[in-house]
Coordinates of C-alpha atoms in Angstrom, one line a residue:
Chain A
M2 CA 132.4 99.1 121.3
S3 CA 129.3 97.0 120.5
R4 CA 128.3 95.8 117.1
A5 CA 128.7 98.6 114.5
M6 CA 125.4 100.0 113.2
V7 CA 127.1 102.5 110.9
E8 CA 130.3 101.4 109.0
V9 CA 131.9 103.9 106.7
E10 CA 135.0 103.1 104.7
G11 CA 136.8 105.5 102.3
L12 CA 133.5 107.3 101.5
R13 CA 133.8 109.9 98.8
K14 CA 131.5 112.4 97.2
H15 CA 132.9 114.6 94.4
Y16 CA 131.1 117.2 92.4
G17 CA 133.4 117.6 89.5
P18 CA 136.7 119.0 90.9
V19 CA 135.1 119.7 94.3
R20 CA 135.7 117.0 96.9
A21 CA 132.8 117.5 99.3
V22 CA 133.7 114.2 101.1
D23 CA 137.1 112.9 100.5
G24 CA 137.6 109.4 101.8
I25 CA 136.3 109.3 105.3
S26 CA 136.1 106.2 107.5
F27 CA 134.5 105.6 110.8
S28 CA 132.0 103.3 112.5
V29 CA 129.3 103.9 115.1
G30 CA 128.3 101.2 117.6
A31 CA 124.7 100.4 118.7
G32 CA 123.4 102.9 121.2
E33 CA 126.3 105.2 120.6
V34 CA 125.9 109.0 120.1
F35 CA 128.3 110.0 117.4
G36 CA 129.0 113.6 116.4
L37 CA 130.1 115.0 113.1
L38 CA 131.5 118.5 113.7
G39 CA 132.9 120.9 111.1
H40 CA 132.5 124.2 109.4
N41 CA 129.8 124.8 106.8
G42 CA 130.8 123.0 103.7
A43 CA 133.1 120.6 105.6
G44 CA 131.0 117.6 104.3
K45 CA 128.8 116.8 107.3
S46 CA 125.4 117.1 105.5
T47 CA 126.7 115.4 102.4
T48 CA 127.9 112.5 104.6
I49 CA 124.4 112.3 106.1
R50 CA 122.8 112.5 102.7
M51 CA 124.9 109.5 101.5
L52 CA 124.2 107.5 104.7
T53 CA 120.5 108.1 104.4
G54 CA 120.4 107.0 100.8
R55 CA 119.5 110.4 99.3
S56 CA 122.8 110.8 97.5
R57 CA 124.9 108.3 95.7
P58 CA 128.6 108.1 96.8
T59 CA 131.3 108.7 94.3
G60 CA 133.4 106.0 95.9
G61 CA 134.0 104.0 99.1
S62 CA 131.4 102.2 101.0
A63 CA 128.9 102.7 103.8
R64 CA 126.8 100.1 105.6
I65 CA 123.8 100.8 107.9
A66 CA 122.9 97.9 110.2
G67 CA 124.9 95.7 107.9
H68 CA 123.1 96.8 104.7
D69 CA 124.9 98.6 101.9
V70 CA 123.6 102.1 101.3
V71 CA 123.8 101.9 97.5
S72 CA 122.6 98.3 96.8
E73 CA 120.2 97.8 99.7
P74 CA 118.4 101.1 100.3
E75 CA 115.0 99.5 100.8
E76 CA 116.3 97.4 103.7
I77 CA 117.8 100.5 105.3
K78 CA 114.8 102.8 105.0
P79 CA 112.6 101.3 107.8
L80 CA 115.6 101.2 110.2
I81 CA 116.6 104.9 110.1
N82 CA 115.1 108.3 110.3
L83 CA 116.4 111.9 110.2
V84 CA 115.7 115.2 111.9
F85 CA 116.4 117.6 109.0
E86 CA 118.2 120.9 109.3
D87 CA 115.2 122.5 107.6
Q88 CA 111.8 122.5 109.2
N89 CA 110.3 120.6 106.3
L90 CA 106.8 120.0 107.5
Y91 CA 103.4 120.2 105.7
E92 CA 102.4 123.6 107.0
R93 CA 98.8 123.5 105.8
F94 CA 98.2 120.3 107.8
S95 CA 97.9 120.1 111.6
G96 CA 100.7 118.6 113.7
R97 CA 98.6 115.4 114.1
D98 CA 98.0 115.1 110.4
N99 CA 101.7 115.5 109.7
L100 CA 102.5 112.6 112.1
A101 CA 99.5 110.5 110.9
F102 CA 100.7 110.8 107.3
F103 CA 104.2 109.6 108.1
A104 CA 102.8 106.9 110.4
R105 CA 100.9 105.5 107.4
L106 CA 104.0 105.7 105.2
Y107 CA 106.0 103.8 107.8
E108 CA 103.2 101.5 108.6
A109 CA 103.4 102.5 112.3
P110 CA 100.3 102.0 114.5
A111 CA 98.0 105.0 114.7
S112 CA 98.5 105.1 118.5
R113 CA 102.1 106.0 117.9
V114 CA 100.9 109.5 116.8
D115 CA 99.4 110.4 120.2
E116 CA 102.3 108.8 122.0
L117 CA 104.8 111.0 120.2
L118 CA 102.7 114.1 120.5
E119 CA 102.7 113.5 124.3
L120 CA 106.4 112.8 124.3
V121 CA 107.3 116.1 122.6
G122 CA 104.6 118.1 124.5
L123 CA 102.4 119.0 121.5
T124 CA 99.2 117.2 122.5
G125 CA 97.5 120.5 123.2
A126 CA 98.5 122.0 119.8
A127 CA 98.0 118.8 117.8
G128 CA 94.9 120.0 115.9
R129 CA 96.4 123.4 115.0
K130 CA 97.9 124.0 111.5
V131 CA 101.7 123.7 111.6
K132 CA 102.1 127.2 110.0
T133 CA 100.8 128.6 113.4
Y134 CA 103.5 126.8 115.3
S135 CA 106.6 128.5 116.8
T136 CA 110.1 127.5 115.7
G137 CA 110.5 125.4 118.8
M138 CA 107.2 123.6 118.3
K139 CA 108.1 122.8 114.7
Q140 CA 111.4 121.4 115.8
R141 CA 109.7 119.2 118.4
L142 CA 107.3 118.0 115.8
L143 CA 110.3 117.2 113.5
I144 CA 111.7 115.1 116.4
A145 CA 108.4 113.3 116.8
R146 CA 108.2 112.6 113.1
A147 CA 111.8 111.2 113.1
L148 CA 110.8 108.8 115.9
I149 CA 107.6 107.6 114.2
N150 CA 109.1 104.3 113.0
R151 CA 111.2 103.7 116.2
P152 CA 114.4 104.0 114.2
R153 CA 117.4 101.9 115.2
I154 CA 119.6 104.7 113.8
L155 CA 118.6 108.3 114.2
F156 CA 120.4 111.0 112.2
L157 CA 120.1 114.5 113.5
D158 CA 121.2 117.5 111.3
E159 CA 121.7 120.5 113.6
P160 CA 118.8 119.4 115.8
T161 CA 118.9 122.3 118.3
R162 CA 119.5 125.1 115.9
G163 CA 117.1 128.0 116.6
L164 CA 115.8 126.5 119.8
D165 CA 115.5 128.4 123.0
P166 CA 117.8 127.1 125.8
T167 CA 115.0 125.3 127.6
S168 CA 113.8 123.5 124.4
A169 CA 117.4 122.7 123.5
R170 CA 118.0 121.2 127.0
E171 CA 114.8 119.1 126.7
L172 CA 115.9 117.9 123.3
R173 CA 119.3 116.9 124.5
N174 CA 117.7 115.0 127.4
L175 CA 115.5 113.2 124.8
I176 CA 118.5 112.3 122.7
A177 CA 120.4 111.0 125.7
D178 CA 117.3 108.9 126.7
L179 CA 117.0 107.4 123.2
S180 CA 120.7 106.5 123.4
R181 CA 120.2 104.8 126.7
R182 CA 117.4 102.7 125.2
G183 CA 119.7 101.5 122.4
T184 CA 119.0 103.9 119.6
T185 CA 122.2 104.8 117.7
V186 CA 122.4 108.5 117.1
L187 CA 124.5 110.3 114.5
L188 CA 124.3 114.1 114.8
T189 CA 125.9 117.1 113.3
T190 CA 126.0 120.3 115.3
H191 CA 127.7 123.6 115.5
Y192 CA 127.4 123.7 119.3
M193 CA 130.6 122.3 120.8
E194 CA 129.1 122.2 124.3
E195 CA 126.3 120.1 122.9
A196 CA 128.6 117.7 121.3
D197 CA 130.7 117.5 124.4
E198 CA 127.6 116.8 126.5
L199 CA 125.9 114.3 124.2
C200 CA 128.4 112.5 122.1
D201 CA 130.3 109.4 123.1
R202 CA 132.7 110.1 120.2
V203 CA 133.1 113.0 117.8
A204 CA 134.7 113.3 114.4
F205 CA 136.0 116.7 113.2
L206 CA 135.5 117.2 109.5
S207 CA 137.5 119.7 107.5
A208 CA 137.4 120.0 103.7
G209 CA 135.8 116.6 103.4
R210 CA 138.3 114.8 105.6
I211 CA 138.2 113.6 109.2
V212 CA 141.0 115.4 111.0
A213 CA 140.3 114.0 114.4
L214 CA 138.1 111.2 115.8
D215 CA 137.9 110.3 119.5
T216 CA 135.9 110.7 122.6
P217 CA 135.5 114.4 123.6
R218 CA 137.4 113.7 126.8
E219 CA 140.4 112.2 124.9
L220 CA 140.4 114.9 122.4
K221 CA 140.4 117.5 125.1
L222 CA 143.2 115.7 127.0
K223 CA 145.3 115.2 123.9
R224 CA 145.0 118.6 122.5
G225 CA 144.1 120.8 125.5
E226 CA 146.6 123.0 127.4
R227 CA 148.0 121.2 130.5
A228 CA 147.8 124.3 132.7
A229 CA 145.9 125.8 135.6
T230 CA 145.1 129.3 136.8
V231 CA 145.7 130.0 140.4
I232 CA 144.0 133.0 142.1
L233 CA 145.9 134.2 145.1
R234 CA 144.6 136.2 148.2
S235 CA 146.2 139.2 146.6
R236 CA 143.7 138.7 143.7
E237 CA 146.7 138.0 141.4
E238 CA 146.1 135.4 138.8
K239 CA 149.0 133.0 138.1
T240 CA 149.3 130.5 135.3
I241 CA 151.1 127.3 136.2
R242 CA 152.0 124.5 133.7
L243 CA 151.2 121.1 135.0
D244 CA 154.3 119.5 133.4
D245 CA 156.8 122.1 134.6
P246 CA 158.6 121.1 137.9
A247 CA 159.4 124.7 138.6
D248 CA 155.6 125.5 138.6
A249 CA 155.0 122.6 140.9
T250 CA 157.4 124.1 143.5
R251 CA 155.7 127.5 143.2
L252 CA 152.3 125.9 143.7
Q253 CA 153.5 124.0 146.8
G254 CA 154.8 127.3 148.2
W255 CA 151.5 129.1 147.8
M256 CA 149.7 126.2 149.4
V257 CA 152.0 126.1 152.3
K258 CA 151.5 129.8 152.9
G259 CA 147.7 129.5 152.4
D260 CA 147.8 132.1 149.7
I261 CA 145.5 130.3 147.3
V262 CA 141.8 131.3 146.9
A263 CA 140.9 129.2 143.9
I264 CA 142.5 127.0 141.2
H265 CA 140.8 126.7 137.7
S266 CA 141.9 123.9 135.4
R267 CA 142.9 125.1 131.9
E268 CA 141.8 121.8 130.3
G269 CA 141.1 122.4 126.7
T270 CA 137.6 122.6 125.3
L271 CA 136.4 120.9 122.2
E272 CA 136.3 124.3 120.6
D273 CA 140.0 124.8 121.4
V274 CA 140.7 121.5 119.8
F275 CA 138.7 122.3 116.8
V276 CA 140.4 125.7 116.3
E277 CA 143.7 124.0 116.6
L278 CA 142.9 121.5 114.0
A279 CA 140.7 123.5 111.6
G280 CA 142.4 126.8 112.0
R281 CA 139.3 128.9 112.9
P282 CA 136.3 128.5 115.2
L283 CA 132.9 127.2 114.2
Chain B
M23 CA 107.5 100.7 93.7
N24 CA 105.1 100.3 96.7
L25 CA 101.5 100.9 95.7
R26 CA 100.3 101.4 99.3
R27 CA 102.9 104.1 99.9
M28 CA 102.0 105.7 96.6
L29 CA 98.3 105.8 97.4
T30 CA 99.2 107.3 100.9
I31 CA 101.1 110.1 99.3
F32 CA 98.3 110.6 96.7
Y33 CA 95.7 110.9 99.4
K34 CA 97.9 113.5 101.2
D35 CA 98.5 115.5 98.0
A36 CA 94.8 115.4 97.0
R37 CA 93.8 116.9 100.3
D38 CA 96.7 119.4 100.5
A39 CA 96.5 120.8 97.0
I40 CA 93.0 122.0 97.2
R41 CA 94.0 124.2 100.2
D42 CA 96.5 126.0 97.9
G43 CA 95.0 129.2 96.4
R44 CA 97.2 128.9 93.3
V45 CA 95.7 125.5 92.6
L46 CA 92.2 126.8 93.0
V47 CA 92.8 129.7 90.6
A48 CA 94.4 127.4 88.0
I49 CA 91.3 125.2 88.0
A50 CA 88.8 128.0 88.3
V51 CA 90.0 130.1 85.3
P52 CA 89.4 127.5 82.5
L53 CA 86.1 126.5 84.2
A54 CA 85.0 130.1 84.0
I55 CA 86.1 130.4 80.4
G56 CA 84.2 127.3 79.5
L57 CA 81.0 128.6 81.2
F58 CA 81.4 132.0 79.6
Y59 CA 81.6 130.5 76.0
N60 CA 78.7 128.2 76.8
A61 CA 76.6 131.0 78.0
T62 CA 77.4 133.6 75.3
A63 CA 78.4 131.9 72.1
D64 CA 76.0 130.8 69.3
G65 CA 74.8 127.5 70.4
D66 CA 73.2 126.1 67.3
P67 CA 75.2 123.7 65.2
E68 CA 75.5 124.9 61.6
D69 CA 72.2 123.9 59.8
L70 CA 73.1 122.5 56.4
T71 CA 69.4 122.1 55.3
P72 CA 68.7 124.4 52.3
T73 CA 65.9 126.8 52.6
A74 CA 63.4 128.0 50.1
D75 CA 60.4 130.4 50.0
V76 CA 57.7 129.3 47.6
A77 CA 55.0 131.6 46.3
Y78 CA 52.1 129.9 44.5
T79 CA 48.7 130.8 43.1
A80 CA 45.5 129.5 44.5
Q81 CA 45.1 127.2 41.6
S82 CA 48.4 125.6 42.7
A83 CA 47.4 124.9 46.2
A84 CA 47.1 121.2 45.7
L85 CA 50.5 121.1 44.1
A86 CA 52.0 123.2 47.0
E87 CA 50.6 120.7 49.4
A88 CA 52.0 117.8 47.4
L89 CA 55.4 119.5 47.3
R90 CA 55.4 120.1 51.1
E91 CA 54.9 116.4 51.6
S92 CA 57.4 115.2 49.0
L93 CA 60.1 117.5 50.2
G94 CA 59.9 116.4 53.8
G95 CA 62.9 117.6 55.7
A96 CA 65.2 117.9 52.6
V97 CA 64.3 121.5 52.2
D98 CA 63.2 124.0 54.9
A99 CA 60.5 125.4 52.7
G100 CA 58.0 128.2 53.4
F101 CA 54.8 128.5 51.3
K102 CA 52.9 131.6 50.5
E103 CA 49.7 131.9 48.4
A104 CA 49.3 134.9 46.1
G105 CA 47.8 136.1 42.9
A106 CA 49.7 135.3 39.7
G107 CA 51.1 138.9 39.4
E108 CA 52.2 139.0 43.0
V109 CA 53.9 135.6 42.6
R110 CA 56.0 136.9 39.8
A111 CA 56.7 140.1 41.7
L112 CA 57.9 138.2 44.7
V113 CA 60.3 136.2 42.6
E114 CA 61.6 139.2 40.8
Q115 CA 62.2 141.0 44.1
G116 CA 64.1 138.1 45.5
E117 CA 61.5 137.4 48.2
A118 CA 60.6 134.0 46.8
D119 CA 63.0 131.4 45.6
V120 CA 60.3 129.6 43.6
G121 CA 57.1 130.9 42.0
I122 CA 54.4 128.5 40.8
I123 CA 51.6 129.6 38.6
A124 CA 49.2 126.9 37.5
A125 CA 46.1 126.7 35.2
D126 CA 42.7 127.0 36.7
D127 CA 41.8 123.3 36.1
L128 CA 45.1 121.9 37.3
L129 CA 43.8 119.1 39.5
P130 CA 40.9 117.9 37.3
A131 CA 43.2 118.0 34.3
L132 CA 45.8 115.9 36.0
E133 CA 43.2 113.4 37.2
G134 CA 41.7 113.2 33.7
G135 CA 45.0 112.5 32.0
G136 CA 45.3 116.0 30.5
R137 CA 48.5 118.1 30.3
P138 CA 47.7 121.3 32.2
E139 CA 50.2 124.1 32.1
V140 CA 52.3 124.8 35.2
R141 CA 54.7 127.7 35.1
V142 CA 57.6 127.6 37.5
L143 CA 59.5 130.9 38.1
L144 CA 63.1 130.7 39.3
P145 CA 65.3 133.7 40.0
E146 CA 68.6 133.8 38.1
G147 CA 71.4 132.6 40.3
G148 CA 69.0 131.3 42.9
G149 CA 70.0 129.0 45.8
A150 CA 70.0 125.3 46.2
G151 CA 66.7 125.4 48.1
G152 CA 64.8 126.8 45.1
E153 CA 66.4 124.4 42.7
L154 CA 65.5 121.5 44.9
V155 CA 61.9 122.7 45.1
A156 CA 61.8 123.1 41.3
S157 CA 63.1 119.6 40.8
A158 CA 60.5 118.2 43.1
I159 CA 57.6 119.7 41.1
D160 CA 57.5 117.0 38.5
P161 CA 57.3 114.1 41.0
A162 CA 54.7 116.0 42.9
L163 CA 52.6 116.4 39.8
R164 CA 53.0 112.7 39.0
A165 CA 51.7 111.9 42.5
L166 CA 48.7 114.2 41.9
A167 CA 48.1 112.4 38.6
G168 CA 48.0 109.1 40.4
Q169 CA 51.3 107.9 38.8
P170 CA 53.7 105.9 41.1
A171 CA 57.1 107.4 41.5
P172 CA 59.8 105.4 39.7
A173 CA 62.1 105.7 42.7
A174 CA 62.3 106.9 46.3
V175 CA 64.7 109.8 46.2
Q176 CA 66.4 110.9 49.4
V177 CA 68.1 114.3 49.3
E178 CA 71.0 114.6 51.8
P179 CA 72.8 117.9 52.2
V180 CA 76.6 117.3 52.2
P181 CA 79.0 120.1 53.3
V182 CA 81.7 121.0 50.9
G183 CA 85.4 121.2 51.8
G184 CA 86.4 117.5 51.9
E185 CA 88.7 117.7 55.1
D186 CA 86.9 116.3 58.1
S187 CA 88.2 119.0 60.4
A188 CA 85.9 121.5 58.9
D189 CA 83.0 119.6 60.4
A190 CA 83.8 120.0 64.0
L191 CA 82.2 123.4 64.4
A192 CA 79.3 122.5 62.2
V193 CA 78.5 119.3 64.1
L194 CA 79.0 120.7 67.6
G195 CA 78.3 124.4 67.3
F196 CA 80.8 127.1 68.3
D197 CA 79.7 127.1 72.0
T198 CA 80.3 123.4 72.5
Y199 CA 83.5 123.5 70.5
M200 CA 84.8 126.2 72.8
V201 CA 83.7 124.3 75.9
L202 CA 85.8 121.4 74.6
A203 CA 88.7 123.8 74.1
S204 CA 88.2 124.9 77.7
V205 CA 88.3 121.2 78.7
V206 CA 91.8 121.0 77.0
F207 CA 92.7 124.3 78.7
L208 CA 91.6 122.7 82.0
V209 CA 93.6 119.6 81.4
G210 CA 96.6 121.7 80.5
M211 CA 96.3 123.9 83.6
I212 CA 96.2 121.0 85.9
A213 CA 99.1 119.2 84.1
V214 CA 101.3 122.3 83.6
F215 CA 100.5 124.3 86.8
V216 CA 98.8 122.3 89.5
V217 CA 100.8 119.0 89.5
P218 CA 104.2 120.7 88.9
I219 CA 103.3 123.2 91.7
L220 CA 102.8 120.2 94.0
L221 CA 106.2 118.8 93.2
A222 CA 108.0 122.2 93.2
E223 CA 106.6 123.0 96.6
E224 CA 107.8 119.6 98.0
T225 CA 111.2 120.4 96.6
E226 CA 111.2 124.0 97.8
K227 CA 110.1 123.2 101.3
K228 CA 112.3 120.1 101.4
T229 CA 109.4 117.8 102.4
L230 CA 110.4 115.7 99.4
D231 CA 113.5 114.8 101.3
A232 CA 111.4 113.6 104.2
L233 CA 109.2 111.6 101.8
V234 CA 112.1 109.8 100.1
M235 CA 113.4 108.7 103.5
I236 CA 110.8 105.9 103.2
S237 CA 109.4 106.1 99.7
S238 CA 110.9 106.4 96.3
Y239 CA 110.9 109.1 93.6
P240 CA 108.7 107.0 91.3
E241 CA 106.2 106.6 94.1
V242 CA 106.1 110.4 94.6
I243 CA 105.8 111.0 90.9
G244 CA 103.1 108.3 90.6
A245 CA 101.1 109.9 93.4
K246 CA 101.2 113.4 91.9
T247 CA 100.2 112.0 88.5
L248 CA 97.2 110.4 90.1
V249 CA 96.3 113.7 91.8
G250 CA 96.5 115.3 88.3
V251 CA 94.2 112.7 86.8
L252 CA 91.8 112.9 89.7
Y253 CA 91.6 116.7 89.6
T254 CA 91.2 116.6 85.8
V255 CA 88.3 114.1 86.0
I256 CA 86.5 116.1 88.7
S257 CA 87.0 119.4 87.0
V258 CA 86.0 118.2 83.6
T259 CA 82.9 116.5 85.1
L260 CA 82.1 119.8 86.8
L261 CA 82.5 121.8 83.6
L262 CA 80.3 119.4 81.6
G263 CA 77.7 119.4 84.4
M264 CA 77.6 123.2 84.6
T265 CA 77.3 123.5 80.8
Q266 CA 74.8 120.6 80.7
L267 CA 76.8 118.9 78.0
R268 CA 76.8 115.1 77.8
P269 CA 79.3 113.3 75.5
E270 CA 77.5 111.0 73.1
N271 CA 80.3 108.5 73.4
L272 CA 81.3 108.8 77.1
P273 CA 83.9 106.0 77.2
L274 CA 85.8 107.6 74.2
F275 CA 85.5 111.1 75.8
A276 CA 86.6 110.0 79.2
G277 CA 89.5 107.9 77.9
T278 CA 90.6 110.8 75.8
V279 CA 90.6 113.2 78.8
V280 CA 92.5 110.7 81.0
L281 CA 95.1 109.9 78.3
M282 CA 95.6 113.6 77.4
S283 CA 96.1 114.3 81.1
L284 CA 98.7 111.6 81.4
A285 CA 100.4 112.8 78.3
L286 CA 100.8 116.3 79.7
V287 CA 101.5 115.5 83.4
G288 CA 104.8 113.8 82.6
F289 CA 106.1 116.8 80.8
G290 CA 104.5 119.1 83.4
L291 CA 106.4 117.4 86.2
L292 CA 109.6 117.4 84.1
F293 CA 109.4 121.2 83.4
G294 CA 108.3 121.8 87.0
G295 CA 111.6 120.4 88.1
F296 CA 113.5 123.1 86.3
F297 CA 112.0 125.8 88.5
R298 CA 113.5 126.7 91.8
N299 CA 110.2 127.2 93.6
A300 CA 106.4 127.0 93.1
N301 CA 106.0 130.8 92.7
Q302 CA 108.5 130.9 89.9
L303 CA 106.6 128.2 88.2
N304 CA 103.4 130.1 88.8
T305 CA 105.0 133.2 87.2
W306 CA 106.5 131.7 84.1
G307 CA 104.5 128.5 83.6
G308 CA 102.0 130.4 81.5
F309 CA 104.3 130.2 78.5
L310 CA 104.0 126.4 78.7
L311 CA 100.3 126.7 78.1
I312 CA 100.7 128.3 74.6
P313 CA 101.9 125.1 72.9
V314 CA 99.4 123.1 75.0
V315 CA 96.3 125.0 74.2
A316 CA 97.0 126.4 70.7
P317 CA 96.8 123.0 68.8
A318 CA 93.5 122.2 70.5
L319 CA 92.0 125.5 69.5
A320 CA 93.3 125.1 65.9
A321 CA 92.1 121.5 65.5
G322 CA 88.6 122.5 64.5
F323 CA 89.6 125.1 61.9
E324 CA 91.2 122.9 59.3
P325 CA 94.7 124.3 59.7
A326 CA 97.2 123.7 56.9
G327 CA 101.0 123.7 56.8
W328 CA 103.0 123.8 60.0
M329 CA 99.9 124.5 62.1
G330 CA 98.3 121.4 60.7
A331 CA 101.4 119.4 61.4
L332 CA 101.4 120.8 65.0
V333 CA 97.9 119.7 65.5
A334 CA 98.7 116.3 64.2
A335 CA 101.8 115.9 66.3
T336 CA 100.7 117.2 69.7
P337 CA 98.7 115.4 72.4
T338 CA 96.3 118.3 72.7
G339 CA 95.7 118.6 69.0
Q340 CA 94.9 114.9 68.7
G341 CA 93.1 114.9 72.1
M342 CA 90.8 117.7 70.8
R343 CA 90.0 115.6 67.7
L344 CA 89.1 112.6 69.9
A345 CA 87.1 114.8 72.3
V346 CA 85.1 116.2 69.3
N347 CA 84.4 112.6 68.2
G348 CA 83.5 111.6 71.8
M349 CA 81.2 114.6 72.3
S350 CA 79.4 114.3 69.0
G351 CA 79.2 110.5 68.9
E352 CA 80.3 110.7 65.3
E353 CA 83.7 110.1 63.7
V354 CA 84.1 113.7 62.8
F355 CA 87.8 113.3 62.7
S356 CA 89.1 110.1 61.1
D357 CA 91.8 107.8 62.3
P358 CA 91.1 107.8 66.1
A359 CA 93.7 105.0 66.5
L360 CA 96.4 107.4 65.3
S361 CA 95.2 110.0 67.8
F362 CA 95.5 107.6 70.7
L363 CA 98.9 106.5 69.5
V364 CA 100.2 110.0 69.4
M365 CA 99.0 110.7 72.9
A366 CA 100.4 107.4 74.2
A367 CA 103.7 108.2 72.7
W368 CA 103.8 111.6 74.4
C369 CA 102.8 109.9 77.6
A370 CA 105.7 107.4 77.4
A371 CA 108.2 110.2 76.3
G372 CA 107.1 112.5 79.2
F373 CA 107.4 109.9 82.0
G374 CA 110.5 108.3 80.4
A375 CA 112.3 111.7 80.3
L376 CA 111.1 112.5 83.9
L377 CA 112.5 109.2 85.3
L378 CA 115.8 109.8 83.5
N379 CA 116.0 113.3 84.9
L380 CA 115.3 112.1 88.4
R381 CA 118.0 109.4 88.1
Y382 CA 120.4 112.0 86.8
R383 CA 119.6 114.4 89.6
Q384 CA 119.9 111.7 92.3
G385 CA 123.3 110.7 91.0
R386 CA 124.4 114.4 91.1
S387 CA 122.9 115.2 94.5

């Protein structure tokens, strides 16, 4: 892994007796897409709040691009940005005015506004008040706002929630493109397929703790079922276990006879892994 | 604290707030009340000059003329010539405060050094105006006789009561006083409604989270405070313009309005933070206006006891005192330094408490 852009060590956030985040550790390399997965209340958003300087950790440490989130927040602010879970836009302003305001705050050039409107496909609606935008348009504007300062680390909190499949697909493509250009992405999502497709690594959070952390492929291989479903010419479905010598002999027999129509792998999905670890689906 | 970022947020807030109907109403109501009082209330300051109706005989005409000159503006006197019987009748009927009946040869006798008879009729229990006219008869006669007056006497009416607060209505008139009360109401509405609504809406819609990704809470607070001061200055200027009132001491008046605004905005933002959303604030915030406006209204009525203490201890009570001084150009209320001190203390307390509250919230979030 390349140089760590996010380094988290024993990070904790307690609200009285409630341990929202309870000693998590991980690191995210430059250009990596890292996913935080978990149920509501698992600690994902609290972790992002602490990493973006909006909440003070109870204990542990976190560094962003080498800067401590508690003692060096001003150094971190220009380097990061966040796509919020809520569509927190100024609705009485136009899309362009929203971006122009944040461009001024981040001291970004004015040309960046048109560039981003073009990128997210909102040039035609740039002059309209945001309150007239659809959910998808607002989400695209949020993405544009989060890119206004060309962040080195982009946090995305449920970025595709409420989007139609086409818009969600476009957004995933955009995230993948940002990652290819070197932007580090840390996202939370409820969509396992999205995490599987986008993330280089994922961490499963449960009750404030990381219960698994690896690449989606490794997680699936480690935890998934080593089996396959064989469909025979008789339309019968047979399950064979890949580590059972007796099933290997049966498979060989069907193949010799030419009885096999299709074989489907029963590789585990991320959701299977998550259910196994967390006890219930997302 | 980054001044450039604070001004950027201020510019955004100033543009955004005026598009909010709640903000417009909060500013329009006190403006309308101020205009209403200005248009309907009695506009004349209380006239302390005593009045007197003087009836005199034809033989006393020269004396009446001399009296008119010697009284000047000290007494608002009206003169009526009548026959001797009618003069007495007018005094008896209470239609004249002074009656003067002189001998036929009044003027030649005076000029010749004689001692002509002059009868002065005063009603029992008459007013100060009649007594003043009566006391001026002797000097007037001396003047007619060619004798120099031993001294130049200036009569100045002085209101009774002692406490300076009683003067506010007299000096300004009820209408101007109520316009000033409307100014305080306006300052209060902006501080307790408008500015907290801006913050509550940012919190409710979570745009505040986006702001503090690059700015800080003090910058956000500073920007909203500036919006409050800007809206206050514009609204008060508008109200004074529409009522055609011009403060005699403009720097004092303007300084008072700005400091009063600052003293209230800190607390307005603090209380605004206790409400979950802007509409809740809009619903319940009216209660906050009672302790804001009541001391200002009471300031001019010489309140005693706990109400007097409230006026002395609150920024709007002291602000009203300074506003009266600024509008009239006179030190109607004494000790303006204390008034400024009280407002500055409230200002420091409000913003201090607000920053502590923000720090506490940030630690808990």
